[in-house]
mmCIF file of C-alpha atoms in Angstrom:
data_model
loop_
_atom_site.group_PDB
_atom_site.id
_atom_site.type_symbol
_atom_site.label_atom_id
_atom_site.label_comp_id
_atom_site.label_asym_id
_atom_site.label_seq_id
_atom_site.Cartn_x
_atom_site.Cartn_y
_atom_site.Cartn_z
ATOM 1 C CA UNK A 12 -4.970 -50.762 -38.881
ATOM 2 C CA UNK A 13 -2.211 -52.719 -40.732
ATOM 3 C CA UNK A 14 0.099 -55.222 -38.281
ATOM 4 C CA UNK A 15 3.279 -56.298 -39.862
ATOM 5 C CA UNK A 16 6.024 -58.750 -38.079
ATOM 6 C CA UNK A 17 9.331 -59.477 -38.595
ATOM 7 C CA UNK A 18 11.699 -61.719 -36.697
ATOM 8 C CA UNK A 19 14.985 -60.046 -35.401
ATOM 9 C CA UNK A 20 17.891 -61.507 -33.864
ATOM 10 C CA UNK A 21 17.202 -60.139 -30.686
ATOM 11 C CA UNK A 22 13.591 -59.089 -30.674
ATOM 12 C CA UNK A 23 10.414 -59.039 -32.393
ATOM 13 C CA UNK A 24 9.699 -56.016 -34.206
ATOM 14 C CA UNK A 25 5.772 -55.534 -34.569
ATOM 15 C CA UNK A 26 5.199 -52.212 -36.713
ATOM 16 C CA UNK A 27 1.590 -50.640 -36.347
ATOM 17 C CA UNK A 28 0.304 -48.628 -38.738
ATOM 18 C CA UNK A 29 -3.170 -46.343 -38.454
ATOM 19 C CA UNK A 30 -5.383 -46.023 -35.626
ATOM 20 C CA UNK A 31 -5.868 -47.710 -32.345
ATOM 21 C CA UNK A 32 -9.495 -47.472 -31.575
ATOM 22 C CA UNK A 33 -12.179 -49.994 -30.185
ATOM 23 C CA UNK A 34 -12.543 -51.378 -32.891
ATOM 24 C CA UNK A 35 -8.577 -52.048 -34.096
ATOM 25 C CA UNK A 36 -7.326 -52.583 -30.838
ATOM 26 C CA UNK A 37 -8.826 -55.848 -30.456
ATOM 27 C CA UNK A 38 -7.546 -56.862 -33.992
ATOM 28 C CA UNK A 39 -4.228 -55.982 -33.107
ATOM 29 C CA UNK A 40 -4.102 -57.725 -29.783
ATOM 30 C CA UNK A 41 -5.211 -60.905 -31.843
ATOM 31 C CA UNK A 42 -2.247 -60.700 -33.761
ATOM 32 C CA UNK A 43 0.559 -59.294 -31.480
ATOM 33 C CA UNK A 44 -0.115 -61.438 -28.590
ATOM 34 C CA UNK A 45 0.953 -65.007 -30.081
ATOM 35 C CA UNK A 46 4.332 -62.646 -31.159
ATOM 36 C CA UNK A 47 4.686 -62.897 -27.206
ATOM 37 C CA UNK A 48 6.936 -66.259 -26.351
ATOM 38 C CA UNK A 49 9.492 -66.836 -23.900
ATOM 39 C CA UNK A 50 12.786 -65.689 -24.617
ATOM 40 C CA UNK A 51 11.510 -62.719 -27.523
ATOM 41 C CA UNK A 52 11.612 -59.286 -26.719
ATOM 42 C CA UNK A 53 9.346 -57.158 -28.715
ATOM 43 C CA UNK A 54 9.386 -54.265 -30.349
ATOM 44 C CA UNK A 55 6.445 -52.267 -31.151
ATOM 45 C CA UNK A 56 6.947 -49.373 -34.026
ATOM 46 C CA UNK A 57 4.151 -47.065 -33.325
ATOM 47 C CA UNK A 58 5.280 -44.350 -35.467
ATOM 48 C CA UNK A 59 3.100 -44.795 -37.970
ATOM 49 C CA UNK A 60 0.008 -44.660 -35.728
ATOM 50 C CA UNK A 61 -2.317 -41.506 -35.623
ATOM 51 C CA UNK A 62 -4.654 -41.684 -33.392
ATOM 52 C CA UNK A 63 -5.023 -44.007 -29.897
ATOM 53 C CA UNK A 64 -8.096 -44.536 -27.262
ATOM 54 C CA UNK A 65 -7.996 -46.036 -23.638
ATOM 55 C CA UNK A 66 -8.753 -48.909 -25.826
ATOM 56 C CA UNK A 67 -5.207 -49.022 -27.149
ATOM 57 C CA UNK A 68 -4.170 -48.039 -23.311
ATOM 58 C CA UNK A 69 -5.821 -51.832 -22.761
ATOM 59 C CA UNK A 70 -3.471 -53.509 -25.353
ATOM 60 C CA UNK A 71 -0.139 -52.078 -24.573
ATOM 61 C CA UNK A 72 -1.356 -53.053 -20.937
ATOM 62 C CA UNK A 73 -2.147 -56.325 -21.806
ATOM 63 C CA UNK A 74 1.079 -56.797 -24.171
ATOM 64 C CA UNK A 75 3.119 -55.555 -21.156
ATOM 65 C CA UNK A 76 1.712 -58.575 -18.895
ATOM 66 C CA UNK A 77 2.215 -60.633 -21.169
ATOM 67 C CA UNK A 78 5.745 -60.140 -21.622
ATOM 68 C CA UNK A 79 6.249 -59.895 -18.300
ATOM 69 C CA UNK A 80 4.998 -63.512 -17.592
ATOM 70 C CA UNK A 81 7.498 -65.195 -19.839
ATOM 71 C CA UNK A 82 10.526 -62.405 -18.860
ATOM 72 C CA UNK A 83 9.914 -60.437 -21.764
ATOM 73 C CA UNK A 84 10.462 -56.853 -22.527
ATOM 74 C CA UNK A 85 8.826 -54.418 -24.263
ATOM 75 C CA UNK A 86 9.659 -50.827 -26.069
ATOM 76 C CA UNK A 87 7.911 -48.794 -27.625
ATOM 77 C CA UNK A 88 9.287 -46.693 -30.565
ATOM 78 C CA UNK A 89 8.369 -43.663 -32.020
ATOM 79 C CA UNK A 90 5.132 -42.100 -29.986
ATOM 80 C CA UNK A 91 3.868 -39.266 -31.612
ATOM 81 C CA UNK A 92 3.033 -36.420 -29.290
ATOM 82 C CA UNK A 93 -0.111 -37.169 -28.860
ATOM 83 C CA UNK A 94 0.002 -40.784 -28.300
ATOM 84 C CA UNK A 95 2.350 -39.664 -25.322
ATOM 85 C CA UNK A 96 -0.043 -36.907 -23.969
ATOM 86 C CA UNK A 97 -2.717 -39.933 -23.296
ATOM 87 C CA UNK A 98 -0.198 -41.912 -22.081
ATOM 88 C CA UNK A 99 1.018 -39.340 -18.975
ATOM 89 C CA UNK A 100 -2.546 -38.341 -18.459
ATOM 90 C CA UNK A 101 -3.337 -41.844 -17.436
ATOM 91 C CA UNK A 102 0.043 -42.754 -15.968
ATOM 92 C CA UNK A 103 0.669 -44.998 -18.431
ATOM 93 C CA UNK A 104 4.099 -43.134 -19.935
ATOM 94 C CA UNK A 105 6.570 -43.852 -16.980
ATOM 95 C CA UNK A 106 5.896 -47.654 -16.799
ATOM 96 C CA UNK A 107 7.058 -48.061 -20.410
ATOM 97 C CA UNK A 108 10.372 -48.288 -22.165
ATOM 98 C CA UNK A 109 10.151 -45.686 -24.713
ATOM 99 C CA UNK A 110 12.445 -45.096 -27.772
ATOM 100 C CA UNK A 111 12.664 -41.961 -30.871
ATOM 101 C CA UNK A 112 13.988 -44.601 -32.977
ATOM 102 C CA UNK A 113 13.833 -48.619 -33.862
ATOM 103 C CA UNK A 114 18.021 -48.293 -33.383
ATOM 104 C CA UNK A 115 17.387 -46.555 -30.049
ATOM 105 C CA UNK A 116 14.518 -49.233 -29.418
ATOM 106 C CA UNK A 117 17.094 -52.067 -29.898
ATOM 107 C CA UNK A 118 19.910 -50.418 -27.752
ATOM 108 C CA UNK A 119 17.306 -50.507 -24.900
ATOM 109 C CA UNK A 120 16.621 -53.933 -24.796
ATOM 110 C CA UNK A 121 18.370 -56.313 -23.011
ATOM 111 C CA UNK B 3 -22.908 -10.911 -32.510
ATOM 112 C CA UNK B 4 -23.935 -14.304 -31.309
ATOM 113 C CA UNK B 5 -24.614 -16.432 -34.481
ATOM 114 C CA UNK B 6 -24.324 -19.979 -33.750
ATOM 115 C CA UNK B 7 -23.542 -22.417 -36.526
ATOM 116 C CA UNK B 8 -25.340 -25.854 -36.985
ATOM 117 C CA UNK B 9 -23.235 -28.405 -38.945
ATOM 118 C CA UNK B 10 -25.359 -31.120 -40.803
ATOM 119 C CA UNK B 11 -25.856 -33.275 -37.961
ATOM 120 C CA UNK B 12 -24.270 -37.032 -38.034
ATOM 121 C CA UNK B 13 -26.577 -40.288 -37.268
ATOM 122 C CA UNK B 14 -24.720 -43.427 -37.334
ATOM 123 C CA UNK B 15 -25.372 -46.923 -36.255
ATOM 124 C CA UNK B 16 -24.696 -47.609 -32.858
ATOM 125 C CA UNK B 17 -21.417 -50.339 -33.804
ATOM 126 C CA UNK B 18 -17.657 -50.031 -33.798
ATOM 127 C CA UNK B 19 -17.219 -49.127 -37.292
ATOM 128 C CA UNK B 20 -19.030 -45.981 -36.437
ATOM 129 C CA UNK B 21 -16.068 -45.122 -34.842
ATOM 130 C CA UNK B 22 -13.764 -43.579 -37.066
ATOM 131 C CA UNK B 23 -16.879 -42.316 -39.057
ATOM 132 C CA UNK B 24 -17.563 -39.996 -36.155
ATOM 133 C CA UNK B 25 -14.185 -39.325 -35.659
ATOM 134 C CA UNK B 26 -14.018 -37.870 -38.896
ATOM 135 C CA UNK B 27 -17.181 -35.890 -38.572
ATOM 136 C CA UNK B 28 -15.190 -34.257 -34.954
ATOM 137 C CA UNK B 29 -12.034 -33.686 -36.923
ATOM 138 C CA UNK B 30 -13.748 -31.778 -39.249
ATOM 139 C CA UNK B 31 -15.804 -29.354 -36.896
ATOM 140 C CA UNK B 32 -12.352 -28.847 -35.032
ATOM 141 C CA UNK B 33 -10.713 -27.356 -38.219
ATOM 142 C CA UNK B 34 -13.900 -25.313 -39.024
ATOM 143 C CA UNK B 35 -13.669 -24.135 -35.484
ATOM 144 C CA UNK B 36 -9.624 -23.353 -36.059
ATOM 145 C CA UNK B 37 -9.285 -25.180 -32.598
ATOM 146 C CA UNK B 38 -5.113 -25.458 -31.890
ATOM 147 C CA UNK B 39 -3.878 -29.330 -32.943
ATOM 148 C CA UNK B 40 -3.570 -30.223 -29.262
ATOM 149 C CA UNK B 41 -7.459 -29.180 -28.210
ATOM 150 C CA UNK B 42 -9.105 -30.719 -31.778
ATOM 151 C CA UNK B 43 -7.183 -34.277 -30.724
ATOM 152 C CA UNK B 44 -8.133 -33.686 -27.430
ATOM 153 C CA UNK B 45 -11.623 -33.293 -28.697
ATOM 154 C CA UNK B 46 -11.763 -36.489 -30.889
ATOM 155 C CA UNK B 47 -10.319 -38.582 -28.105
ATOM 156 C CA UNK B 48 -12.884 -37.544 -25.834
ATOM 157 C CA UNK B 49 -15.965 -38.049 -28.436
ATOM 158 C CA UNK B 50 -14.555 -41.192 -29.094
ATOM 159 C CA UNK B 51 -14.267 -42.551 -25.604
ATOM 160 C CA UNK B 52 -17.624 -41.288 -25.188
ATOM 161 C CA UNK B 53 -18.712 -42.802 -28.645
ATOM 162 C CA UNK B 54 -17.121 -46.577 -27.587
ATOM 163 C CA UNK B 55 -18.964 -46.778 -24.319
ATOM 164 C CA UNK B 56 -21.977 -46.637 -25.801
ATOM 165 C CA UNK B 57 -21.411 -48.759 -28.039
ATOM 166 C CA UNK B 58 -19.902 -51.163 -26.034
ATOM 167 C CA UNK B 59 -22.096 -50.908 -23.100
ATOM 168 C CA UNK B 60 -25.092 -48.881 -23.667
ATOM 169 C CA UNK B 61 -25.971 -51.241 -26.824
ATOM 170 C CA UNK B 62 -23.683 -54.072 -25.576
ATOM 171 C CA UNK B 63 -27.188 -55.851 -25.850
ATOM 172 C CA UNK B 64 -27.423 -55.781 -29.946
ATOM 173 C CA UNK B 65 -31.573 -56.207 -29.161
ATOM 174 C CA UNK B 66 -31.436 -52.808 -27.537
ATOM 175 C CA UNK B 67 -28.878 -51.211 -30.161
ATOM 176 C CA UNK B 68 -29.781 -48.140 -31.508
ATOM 177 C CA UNK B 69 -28.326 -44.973 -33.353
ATOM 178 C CA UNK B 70 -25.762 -42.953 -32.099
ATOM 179 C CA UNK B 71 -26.946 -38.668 -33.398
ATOM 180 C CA UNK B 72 -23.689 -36.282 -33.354
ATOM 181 C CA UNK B 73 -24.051 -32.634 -33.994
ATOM 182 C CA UNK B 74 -21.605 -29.748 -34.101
ATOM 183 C CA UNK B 75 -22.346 -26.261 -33.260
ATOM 184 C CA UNK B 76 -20.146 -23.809 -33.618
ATOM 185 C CA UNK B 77 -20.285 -20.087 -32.197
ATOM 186 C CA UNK B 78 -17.876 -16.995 -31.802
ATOM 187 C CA UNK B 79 -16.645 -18.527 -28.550
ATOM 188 C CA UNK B 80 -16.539 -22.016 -28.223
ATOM 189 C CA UNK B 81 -17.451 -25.502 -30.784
ATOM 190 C CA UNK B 82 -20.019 -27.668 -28.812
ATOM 191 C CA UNK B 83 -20.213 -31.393 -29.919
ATOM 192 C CA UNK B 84 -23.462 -33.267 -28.461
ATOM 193 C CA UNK B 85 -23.805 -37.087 -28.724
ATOM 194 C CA UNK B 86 -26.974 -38.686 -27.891
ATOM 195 C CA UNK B 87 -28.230 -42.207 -28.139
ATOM 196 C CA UNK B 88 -31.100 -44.279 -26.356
ATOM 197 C CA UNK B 89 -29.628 -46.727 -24.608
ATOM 198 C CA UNK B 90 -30.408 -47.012 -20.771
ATOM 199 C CA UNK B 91 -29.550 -43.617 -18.790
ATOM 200 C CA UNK B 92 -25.616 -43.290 -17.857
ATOM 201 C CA UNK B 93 -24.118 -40.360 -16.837
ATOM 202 C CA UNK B 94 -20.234 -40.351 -16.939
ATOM 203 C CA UNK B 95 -20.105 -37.602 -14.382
ATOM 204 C CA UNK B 96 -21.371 -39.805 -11.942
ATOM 205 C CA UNK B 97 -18.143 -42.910 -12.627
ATOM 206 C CA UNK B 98 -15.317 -42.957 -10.249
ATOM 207 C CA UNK B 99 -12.439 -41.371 -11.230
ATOM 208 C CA UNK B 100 -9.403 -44.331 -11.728
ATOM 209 C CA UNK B 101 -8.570 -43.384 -8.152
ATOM 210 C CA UNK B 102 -4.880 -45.683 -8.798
ATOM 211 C CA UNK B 103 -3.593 -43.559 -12.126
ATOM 212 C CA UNK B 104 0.077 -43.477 -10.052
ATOM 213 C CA UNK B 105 0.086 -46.774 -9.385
ATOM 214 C CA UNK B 106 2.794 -49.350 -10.930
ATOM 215 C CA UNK B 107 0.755 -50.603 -14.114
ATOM 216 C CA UNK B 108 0.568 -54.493 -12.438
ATOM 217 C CA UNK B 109 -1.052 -53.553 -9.702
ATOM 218 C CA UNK B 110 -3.947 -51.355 -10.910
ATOM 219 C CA UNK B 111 -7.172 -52.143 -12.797
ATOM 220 C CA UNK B 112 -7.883 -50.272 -15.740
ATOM 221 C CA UNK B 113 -11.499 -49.189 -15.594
ATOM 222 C CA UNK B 114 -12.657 -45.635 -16.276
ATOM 223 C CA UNK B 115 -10.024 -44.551 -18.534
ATOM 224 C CA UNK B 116 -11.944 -43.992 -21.254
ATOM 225 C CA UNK B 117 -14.385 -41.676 -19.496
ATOM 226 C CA UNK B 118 -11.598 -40.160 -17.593
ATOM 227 C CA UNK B 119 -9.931 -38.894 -20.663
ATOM 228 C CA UNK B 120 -13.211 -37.804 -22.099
ATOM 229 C CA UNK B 121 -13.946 -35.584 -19.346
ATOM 230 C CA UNK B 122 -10.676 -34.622 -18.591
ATOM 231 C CA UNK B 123 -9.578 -33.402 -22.333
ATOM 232 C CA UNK B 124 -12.199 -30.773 -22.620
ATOM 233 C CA UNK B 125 -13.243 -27.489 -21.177
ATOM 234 C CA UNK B 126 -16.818 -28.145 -20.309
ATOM 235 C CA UNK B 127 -18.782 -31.531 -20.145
ATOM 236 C CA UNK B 128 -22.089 -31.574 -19.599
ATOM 237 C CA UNK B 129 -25.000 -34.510 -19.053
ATOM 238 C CA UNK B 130 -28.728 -34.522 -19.596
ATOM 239 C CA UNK B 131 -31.286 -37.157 -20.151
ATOM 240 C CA UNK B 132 -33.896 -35.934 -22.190
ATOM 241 C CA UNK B 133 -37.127 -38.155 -24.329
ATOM 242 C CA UNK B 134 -35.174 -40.918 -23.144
ATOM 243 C CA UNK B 135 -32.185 -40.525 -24.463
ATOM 244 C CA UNK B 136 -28.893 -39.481 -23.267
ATOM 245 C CA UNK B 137 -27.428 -36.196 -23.944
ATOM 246 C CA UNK B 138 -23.904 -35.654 -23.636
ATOM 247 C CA UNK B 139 -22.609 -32.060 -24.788
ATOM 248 C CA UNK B 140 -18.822 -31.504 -24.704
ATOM 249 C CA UNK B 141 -17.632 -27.709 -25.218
ATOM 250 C CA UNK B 142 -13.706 -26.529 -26.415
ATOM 251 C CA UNK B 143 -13.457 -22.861 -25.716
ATOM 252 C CA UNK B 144 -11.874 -21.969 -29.530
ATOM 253 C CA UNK B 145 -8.514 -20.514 -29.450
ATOM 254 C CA UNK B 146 -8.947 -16.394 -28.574
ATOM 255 C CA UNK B 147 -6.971 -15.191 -31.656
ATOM 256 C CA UNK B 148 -9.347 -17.042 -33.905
ATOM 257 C CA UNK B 149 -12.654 -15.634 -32.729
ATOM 258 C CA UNK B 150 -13.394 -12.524 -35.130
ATOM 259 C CA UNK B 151 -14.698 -9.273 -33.568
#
């Protein structure tokens, strides 16, 4: 799993890369959640990742609360099919800002 | 014709970096099976979740950690996966299903997801413990147009 950051004028834009498993996912949630302050917006790039468990389910959950307790939003960009079929099966999909693109991402945000 | 075949079964320790190895082990049963891209994700996601509980609870105690034994069997009809390990018995038929899946994400816990997609993505699941160990089997019904006469 490879985390880069990178500080945008209105958001954060986090881009994941590789699989979200039970192992990675608690790497990742290391690094994303300091990304979380007040006043940052975030947006996660998950186009590059292949694969996701329940255990990546638990970070985007987490990430989400986060945000939410210092009025922060969240989208997430570029879901692979997959990644979304997990996501609807566990009623995850229709809490989440979703975007195809990083542009479309941006536009979404407040 | 009913001939069944055995891949080269797949023992790996019982951590997280097992993980992808079995992953990659399901992956490639699902593409000797021909299984469509959906089911064969399906499939992994399921092991996996399967895989991570044990790891993470079954030898959540590292004194009681053991191996985790995969095997892949493959037949005209369907490709069988079985995982079995020796931690203490748990049957994932028995868990509550997330009984709150509709709920707005801040008000629900988050418990059981992993076995709920495991049992959820596949076409058969089945539970046994046997010599002390626990046998899950999880069955994909290969696609029809694949299966030779």
């Amino acid at each position: 799993m490879e985390i880069s950051a990178e500080t945008l004028a209105t958001a954060t834009l986090v881009t994941l890369s590789g699989e979200l498993d039970g192992k990675t996912a608690p790497q990742a949630q290391a690094q994303i959640v300091p990304l979380c302050q007040p006043g940052r917006n975030l947006l996660l790039d998950m186009s590059a990742v292949a694969y996701m468990s329940s255990a990546g389910l638990r970070l985007l959950l987490l990430l989400h609360r986060q945000l939410s307790s210092v009025q922060g939003q969240m989208v997430l960009v570029g879901l692979s099919e997959e990644l979304q079929d997990t996501m609807a099966a566990t009623g995850f999909l229709a809490y989440f800002t979703t975007a195809p693109t990083r542009e479309a991402g941006l536009a979404a945000l407040p | 014709m009913d001939e069944q075949n055995a891949m080269k079964s797949l023992v790996v320790p019982g951590d997280l970096d097992a993980l992808a190895t079995i992953r990659r082990y399901v992956q490639a049963a699902a593409e000797q099976a021909s299984l469509e891209k959906q089911q064969a994700y399906r499939l992994g996601l399921a092991v996996d979740e399967l895989a991570t509980n044990i790891v993470t609870h079954g030898y959540a105690d590292s004194a009681a950690a053991g191996t985790i034994e995969v095997q892949a069997t493959i037949d005209a009809r369907t490709l069988k996966i079985t995982l079995e390990d020796t931690a203490h018995p748990f049957d994932p038929t028995q868990q509550d299903t997330p009984a709150d899946l509709d709920m707005p994400l801040d008000e629900r816990g988050i418990g059981g997801l992993g076995i709920f997609l495991a049992l959820n993505g596949i076409d058969d699941f089945t539970y046994e413990r046997v010599d002390n160990r626990n046998r899950n089997t999880l069955v994909v019904y290969r696609p029809a147009s694949e299966v030779s006469p």
